[in-house]
PDB file of C-alpha atoms and ligand atoms in Angstrom:
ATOM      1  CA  UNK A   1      27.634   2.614  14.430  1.00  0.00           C
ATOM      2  CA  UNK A   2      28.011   3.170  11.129  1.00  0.00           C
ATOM      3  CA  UNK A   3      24.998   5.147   9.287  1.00  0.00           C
ATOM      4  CA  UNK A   4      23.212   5.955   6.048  1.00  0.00           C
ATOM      5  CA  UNK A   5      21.587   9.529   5.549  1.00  0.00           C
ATOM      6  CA  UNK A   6      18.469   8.968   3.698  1.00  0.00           C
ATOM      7  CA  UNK A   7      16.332  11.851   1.892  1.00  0.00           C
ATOM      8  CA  UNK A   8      13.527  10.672   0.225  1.00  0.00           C
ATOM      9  CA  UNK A   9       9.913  11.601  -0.292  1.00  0.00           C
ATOM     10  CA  UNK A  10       7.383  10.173   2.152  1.00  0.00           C
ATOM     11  CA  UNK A  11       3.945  10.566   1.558  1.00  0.00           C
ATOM     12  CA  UNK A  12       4.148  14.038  -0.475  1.00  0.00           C
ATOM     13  CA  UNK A  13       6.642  15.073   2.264  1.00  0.00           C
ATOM     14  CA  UNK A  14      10.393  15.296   2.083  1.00  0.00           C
ATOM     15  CA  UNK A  15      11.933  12.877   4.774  1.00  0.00           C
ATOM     16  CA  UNK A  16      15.736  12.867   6.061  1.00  0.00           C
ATOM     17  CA  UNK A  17      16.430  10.211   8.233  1.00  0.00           C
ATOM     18  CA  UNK A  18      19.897   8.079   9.411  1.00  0.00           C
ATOM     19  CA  UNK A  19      19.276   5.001   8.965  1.00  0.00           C
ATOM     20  CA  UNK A  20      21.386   1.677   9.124  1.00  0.00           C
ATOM     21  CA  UNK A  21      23.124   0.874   5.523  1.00  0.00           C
ATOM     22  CA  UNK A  22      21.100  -2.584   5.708  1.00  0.00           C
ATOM     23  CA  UNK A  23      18.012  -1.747   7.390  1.00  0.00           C
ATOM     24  CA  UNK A  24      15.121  -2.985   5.418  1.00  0.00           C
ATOM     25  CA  UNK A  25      12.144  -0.034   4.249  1.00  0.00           C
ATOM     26  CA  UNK A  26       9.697  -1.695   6.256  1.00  0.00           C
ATOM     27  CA  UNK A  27      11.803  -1.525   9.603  1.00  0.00           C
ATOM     28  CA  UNK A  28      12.269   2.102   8.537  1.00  0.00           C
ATOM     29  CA  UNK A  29       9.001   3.001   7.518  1.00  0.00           C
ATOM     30  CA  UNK A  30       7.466   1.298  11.161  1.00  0.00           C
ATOM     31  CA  UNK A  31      10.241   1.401  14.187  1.00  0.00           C
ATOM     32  CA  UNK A  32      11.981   4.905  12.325  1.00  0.00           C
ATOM     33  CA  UNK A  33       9.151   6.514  11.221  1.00  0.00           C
ATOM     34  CA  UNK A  34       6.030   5.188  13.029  1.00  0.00           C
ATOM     35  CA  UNK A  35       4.177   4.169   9.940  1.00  0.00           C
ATOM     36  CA  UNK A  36       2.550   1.065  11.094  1.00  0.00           C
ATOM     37  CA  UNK A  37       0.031   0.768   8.731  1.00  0.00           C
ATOM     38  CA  UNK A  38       3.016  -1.090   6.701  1.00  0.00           C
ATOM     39  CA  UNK A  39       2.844  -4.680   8.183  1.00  0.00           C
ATOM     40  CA  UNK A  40       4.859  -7.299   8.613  1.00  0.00           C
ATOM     41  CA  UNK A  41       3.405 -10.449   7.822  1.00  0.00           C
ATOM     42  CA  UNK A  42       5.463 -13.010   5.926  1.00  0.00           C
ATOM     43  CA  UNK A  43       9.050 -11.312   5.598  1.00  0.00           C
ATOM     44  CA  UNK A  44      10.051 -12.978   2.541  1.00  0.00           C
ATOM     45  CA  UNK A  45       7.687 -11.474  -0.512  1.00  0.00           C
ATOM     46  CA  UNK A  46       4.846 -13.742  -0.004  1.00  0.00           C
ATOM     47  CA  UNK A  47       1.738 -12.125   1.395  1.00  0.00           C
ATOM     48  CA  UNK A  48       1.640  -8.164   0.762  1.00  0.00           C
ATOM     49  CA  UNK A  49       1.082  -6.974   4.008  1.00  0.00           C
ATOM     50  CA  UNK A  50       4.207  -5.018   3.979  1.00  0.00           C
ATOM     51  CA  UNK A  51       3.108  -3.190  -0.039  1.00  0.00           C
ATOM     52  CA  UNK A  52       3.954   0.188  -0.323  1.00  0.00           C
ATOM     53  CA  UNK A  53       3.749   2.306  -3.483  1.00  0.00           C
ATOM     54  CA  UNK A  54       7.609   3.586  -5.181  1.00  0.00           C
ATOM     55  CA  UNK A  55       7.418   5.793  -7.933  1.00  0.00           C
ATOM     56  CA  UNK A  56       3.799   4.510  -8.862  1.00  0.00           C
ATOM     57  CA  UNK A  57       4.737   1.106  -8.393  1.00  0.00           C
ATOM     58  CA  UNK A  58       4.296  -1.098  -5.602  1.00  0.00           C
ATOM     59  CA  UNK A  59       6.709  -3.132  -4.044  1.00  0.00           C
ATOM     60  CA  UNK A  60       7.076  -5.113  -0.571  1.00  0.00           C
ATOM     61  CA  UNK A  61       8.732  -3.457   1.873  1.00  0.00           C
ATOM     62  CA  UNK A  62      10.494  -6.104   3.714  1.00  0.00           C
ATOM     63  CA  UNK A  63      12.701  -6.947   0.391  1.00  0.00           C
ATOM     64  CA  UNK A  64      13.534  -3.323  -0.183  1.00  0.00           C
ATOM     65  CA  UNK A  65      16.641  -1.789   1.244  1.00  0.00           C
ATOM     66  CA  UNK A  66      15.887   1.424   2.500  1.00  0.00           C
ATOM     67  CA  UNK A  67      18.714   3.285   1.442  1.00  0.00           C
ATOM     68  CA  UNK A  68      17.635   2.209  -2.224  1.00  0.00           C
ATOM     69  CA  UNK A  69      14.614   4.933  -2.360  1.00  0.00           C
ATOM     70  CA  UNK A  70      16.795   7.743  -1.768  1.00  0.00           C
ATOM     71  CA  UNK A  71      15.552  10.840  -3.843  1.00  0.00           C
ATOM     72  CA  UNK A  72      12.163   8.204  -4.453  1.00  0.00           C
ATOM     73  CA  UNK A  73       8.176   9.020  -3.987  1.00  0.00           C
ATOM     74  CA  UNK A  74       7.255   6.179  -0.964  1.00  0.00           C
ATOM     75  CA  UNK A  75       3.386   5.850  -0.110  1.00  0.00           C
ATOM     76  CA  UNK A  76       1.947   4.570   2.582  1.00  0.00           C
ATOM     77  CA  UNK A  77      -1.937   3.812   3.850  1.00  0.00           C
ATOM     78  CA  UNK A  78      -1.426   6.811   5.425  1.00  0.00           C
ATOM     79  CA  UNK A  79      -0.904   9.366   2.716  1.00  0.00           C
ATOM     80  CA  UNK A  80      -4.023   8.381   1.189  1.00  0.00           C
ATOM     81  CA  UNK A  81      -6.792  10.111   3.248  1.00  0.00           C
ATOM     82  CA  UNK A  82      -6.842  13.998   2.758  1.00  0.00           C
ATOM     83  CA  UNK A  83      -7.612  16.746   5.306  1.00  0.00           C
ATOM     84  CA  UNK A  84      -9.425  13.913   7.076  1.00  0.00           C
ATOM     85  CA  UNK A  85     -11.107  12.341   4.424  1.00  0.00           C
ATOM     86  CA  UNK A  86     -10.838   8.684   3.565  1.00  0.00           C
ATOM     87  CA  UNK A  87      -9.424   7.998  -0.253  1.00  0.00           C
ATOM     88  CA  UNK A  88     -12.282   6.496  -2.404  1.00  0.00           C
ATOM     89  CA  UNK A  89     -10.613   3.271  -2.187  1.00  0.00           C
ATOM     90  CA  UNK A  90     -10.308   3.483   1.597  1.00  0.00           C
ATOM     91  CA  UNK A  91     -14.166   4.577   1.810  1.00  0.00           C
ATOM     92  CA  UNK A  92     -15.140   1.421  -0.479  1.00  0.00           C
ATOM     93  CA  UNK A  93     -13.323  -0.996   1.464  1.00  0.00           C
ATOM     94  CA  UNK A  94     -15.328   0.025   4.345  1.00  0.00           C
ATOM     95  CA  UNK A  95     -18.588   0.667   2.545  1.00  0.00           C
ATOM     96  CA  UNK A  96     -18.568  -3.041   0.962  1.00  0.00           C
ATOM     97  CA  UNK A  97     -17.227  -4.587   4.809  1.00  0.00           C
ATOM     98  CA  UNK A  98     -14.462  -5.650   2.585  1.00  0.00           C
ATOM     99  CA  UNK A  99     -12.201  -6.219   6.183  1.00  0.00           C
ATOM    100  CA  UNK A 100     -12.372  -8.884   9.022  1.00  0.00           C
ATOM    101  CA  UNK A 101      -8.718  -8.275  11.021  1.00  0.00           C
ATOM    102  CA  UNK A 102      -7.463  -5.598   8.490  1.00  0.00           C
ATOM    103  CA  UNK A 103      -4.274  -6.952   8.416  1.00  0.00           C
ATOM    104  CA  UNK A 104      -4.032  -7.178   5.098  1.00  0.00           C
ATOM    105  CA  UNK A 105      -6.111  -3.592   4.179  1.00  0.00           C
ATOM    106  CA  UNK A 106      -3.653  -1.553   3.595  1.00  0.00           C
ATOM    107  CA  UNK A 107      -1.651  -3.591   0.829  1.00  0.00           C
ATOM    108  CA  UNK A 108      -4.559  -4.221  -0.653  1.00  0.00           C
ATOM    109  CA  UNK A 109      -5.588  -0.426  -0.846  1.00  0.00           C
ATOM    110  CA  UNK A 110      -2.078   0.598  -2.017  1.00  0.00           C
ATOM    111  CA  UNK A 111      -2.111  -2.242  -4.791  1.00  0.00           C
ATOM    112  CA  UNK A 112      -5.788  -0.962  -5.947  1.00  0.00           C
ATOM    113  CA  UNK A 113      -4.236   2.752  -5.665  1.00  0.00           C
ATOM    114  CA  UNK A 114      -1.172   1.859  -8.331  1.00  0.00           C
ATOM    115  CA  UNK A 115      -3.469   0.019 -10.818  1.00  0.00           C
ATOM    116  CA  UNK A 116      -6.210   2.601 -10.984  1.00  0.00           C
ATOM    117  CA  UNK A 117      -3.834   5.387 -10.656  1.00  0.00           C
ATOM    118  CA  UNK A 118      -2.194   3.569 -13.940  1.00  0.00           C
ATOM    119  CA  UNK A 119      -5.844   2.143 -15.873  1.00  0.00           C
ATOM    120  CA  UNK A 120      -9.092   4.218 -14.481  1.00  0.00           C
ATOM    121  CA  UNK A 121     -11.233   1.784 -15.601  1.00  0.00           C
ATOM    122  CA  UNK A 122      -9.126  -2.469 -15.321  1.00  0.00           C
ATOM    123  CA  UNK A 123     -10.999  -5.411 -15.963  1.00  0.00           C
ATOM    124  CA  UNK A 124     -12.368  -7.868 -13.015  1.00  0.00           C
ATOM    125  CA  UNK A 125      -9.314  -9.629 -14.135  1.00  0.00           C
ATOM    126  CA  UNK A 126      -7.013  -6.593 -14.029  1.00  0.00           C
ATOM    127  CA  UNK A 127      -8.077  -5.890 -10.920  1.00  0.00           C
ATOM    128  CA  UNK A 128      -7.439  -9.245  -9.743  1.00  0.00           C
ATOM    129  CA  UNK A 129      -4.235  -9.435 -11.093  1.00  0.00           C
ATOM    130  CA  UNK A 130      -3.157  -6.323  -9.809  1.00  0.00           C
ATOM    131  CA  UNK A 131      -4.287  -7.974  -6.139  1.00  0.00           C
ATOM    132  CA  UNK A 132      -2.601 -11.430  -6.544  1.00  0.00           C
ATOM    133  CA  UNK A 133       0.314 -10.049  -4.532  1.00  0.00           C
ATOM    134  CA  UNK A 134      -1.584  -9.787  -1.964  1.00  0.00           C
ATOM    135  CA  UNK A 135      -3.100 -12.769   0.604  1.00  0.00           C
ATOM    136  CA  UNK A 136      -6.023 -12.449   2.831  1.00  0.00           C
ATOM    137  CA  UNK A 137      -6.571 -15.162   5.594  1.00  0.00           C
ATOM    138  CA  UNK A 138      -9.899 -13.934   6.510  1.00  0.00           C
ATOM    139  CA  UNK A 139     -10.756 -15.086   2.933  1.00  0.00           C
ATOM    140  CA  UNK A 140     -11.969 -11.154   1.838  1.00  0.00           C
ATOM    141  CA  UNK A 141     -11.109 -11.326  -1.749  1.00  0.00           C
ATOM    142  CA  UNK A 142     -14.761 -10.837  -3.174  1.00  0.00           C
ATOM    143  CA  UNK A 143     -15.682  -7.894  -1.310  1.00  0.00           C
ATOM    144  CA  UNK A 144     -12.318  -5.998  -1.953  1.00  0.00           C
ATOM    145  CA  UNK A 145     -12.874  -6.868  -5.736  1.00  0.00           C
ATOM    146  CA  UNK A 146     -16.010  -5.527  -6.018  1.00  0.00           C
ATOM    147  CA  UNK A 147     -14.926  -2.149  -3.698  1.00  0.00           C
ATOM    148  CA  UNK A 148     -12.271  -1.391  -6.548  1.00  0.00           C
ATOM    149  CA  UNK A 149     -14.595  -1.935  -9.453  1.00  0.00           C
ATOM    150  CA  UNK A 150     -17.144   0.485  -7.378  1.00  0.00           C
ATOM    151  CA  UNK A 151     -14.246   3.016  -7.553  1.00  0.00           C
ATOM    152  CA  UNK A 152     -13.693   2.573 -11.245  1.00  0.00           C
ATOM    153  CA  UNK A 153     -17.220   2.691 -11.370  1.00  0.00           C
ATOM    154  CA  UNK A 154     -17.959   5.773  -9.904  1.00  0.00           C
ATOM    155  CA  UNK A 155     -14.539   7.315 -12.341  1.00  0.00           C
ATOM    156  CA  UNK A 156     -16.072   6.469 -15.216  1.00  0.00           C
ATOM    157  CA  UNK A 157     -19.355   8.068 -14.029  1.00  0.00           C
ATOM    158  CA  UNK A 158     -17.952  10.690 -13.156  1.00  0.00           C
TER     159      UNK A 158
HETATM  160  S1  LIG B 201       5.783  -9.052   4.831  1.00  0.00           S
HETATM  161 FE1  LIG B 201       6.474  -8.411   2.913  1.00  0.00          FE
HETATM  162  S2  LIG B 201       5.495  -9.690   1.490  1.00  0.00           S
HETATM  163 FE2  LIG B 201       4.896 -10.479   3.432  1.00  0.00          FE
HETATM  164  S1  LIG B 202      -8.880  -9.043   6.674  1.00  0.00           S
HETATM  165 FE1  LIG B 202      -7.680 -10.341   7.940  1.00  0.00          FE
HETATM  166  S2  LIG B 202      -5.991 -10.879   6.689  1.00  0.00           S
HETATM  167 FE2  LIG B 202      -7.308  -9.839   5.382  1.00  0.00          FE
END
């Protein structure tokens, strides 16, 4: 079988991997590399389950080739909690019950994560922009919204 030797940066960690030339990033990041807070829910760039973050930017995962973030920064749900302690944004969706399934959590977190990372202190409409990638079908969105703004919150506080 022919294969692709991929070196990239996964969660602040240098990754190489052999991968299939065609094998999507979320196959990679899940069956390769046991990731499976990346989800697979609608395959085709609909719902956000699959979001991860590329060079400060999020994409989904199930329309990017893997072998296209070679020498890239990926992040995952996972690289957000330090040393065992929850990101801010991963404490506030908890703190606000902002979850039913959790399905959808961790694209949500990861699209929160690139906009504040980018603008410390977005809108309500920033904020919801920055989410509109991603679908909930536990109907969540108010909670989530108001655990980001409690992060920018507590930023500009601090
Ligand atoms: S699984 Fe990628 S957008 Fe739905
Ligand atoms: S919490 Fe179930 S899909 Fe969002």
């Amino acid at each position: 079988m022919v294969t692709f030797s991929l070196s990239f940066t996964l969660n602040s960690a240098p990754v190489h991997i052999a991968i299939e030339p065609n094998a999507r990033l979320l196959d990679v990041l899940r069956d390769q590399l046991g990731l499976t807070g990346v989800k697979e829910g609608c395959g085709v760039g609909e719902c956000g389950a699959c979001t991860v973050i590329i060079d400060g930017e999020t994409a989904d995962s199930c329309l990017v080739l893997a072998a296209s973030v070679a020498g890239k920064s990926v992040t995952t749900i996972e690289g957000l909690e330090q040393d065992g302690i929850l990101h801010p944004l991963q404490q506030a969706v908890l703190d606000h019950h902002a979850l039913q399934c959790g399905f959808c959590t961790p694209g949500f977190i990861l699209s929160a994560k690139a906009l504040l990372d980018k603008n410390p202190h977005p809108t309500r409409n920033e904020i919801k922009t920055a989410i509109s990638g991603n679908l909930c079908r536990c109907t969540g969105y108010m909670q989530l919204i108001e655990a980001i703004e409690d992060v920018a919150g507590a930023r500009q506080e601090g």
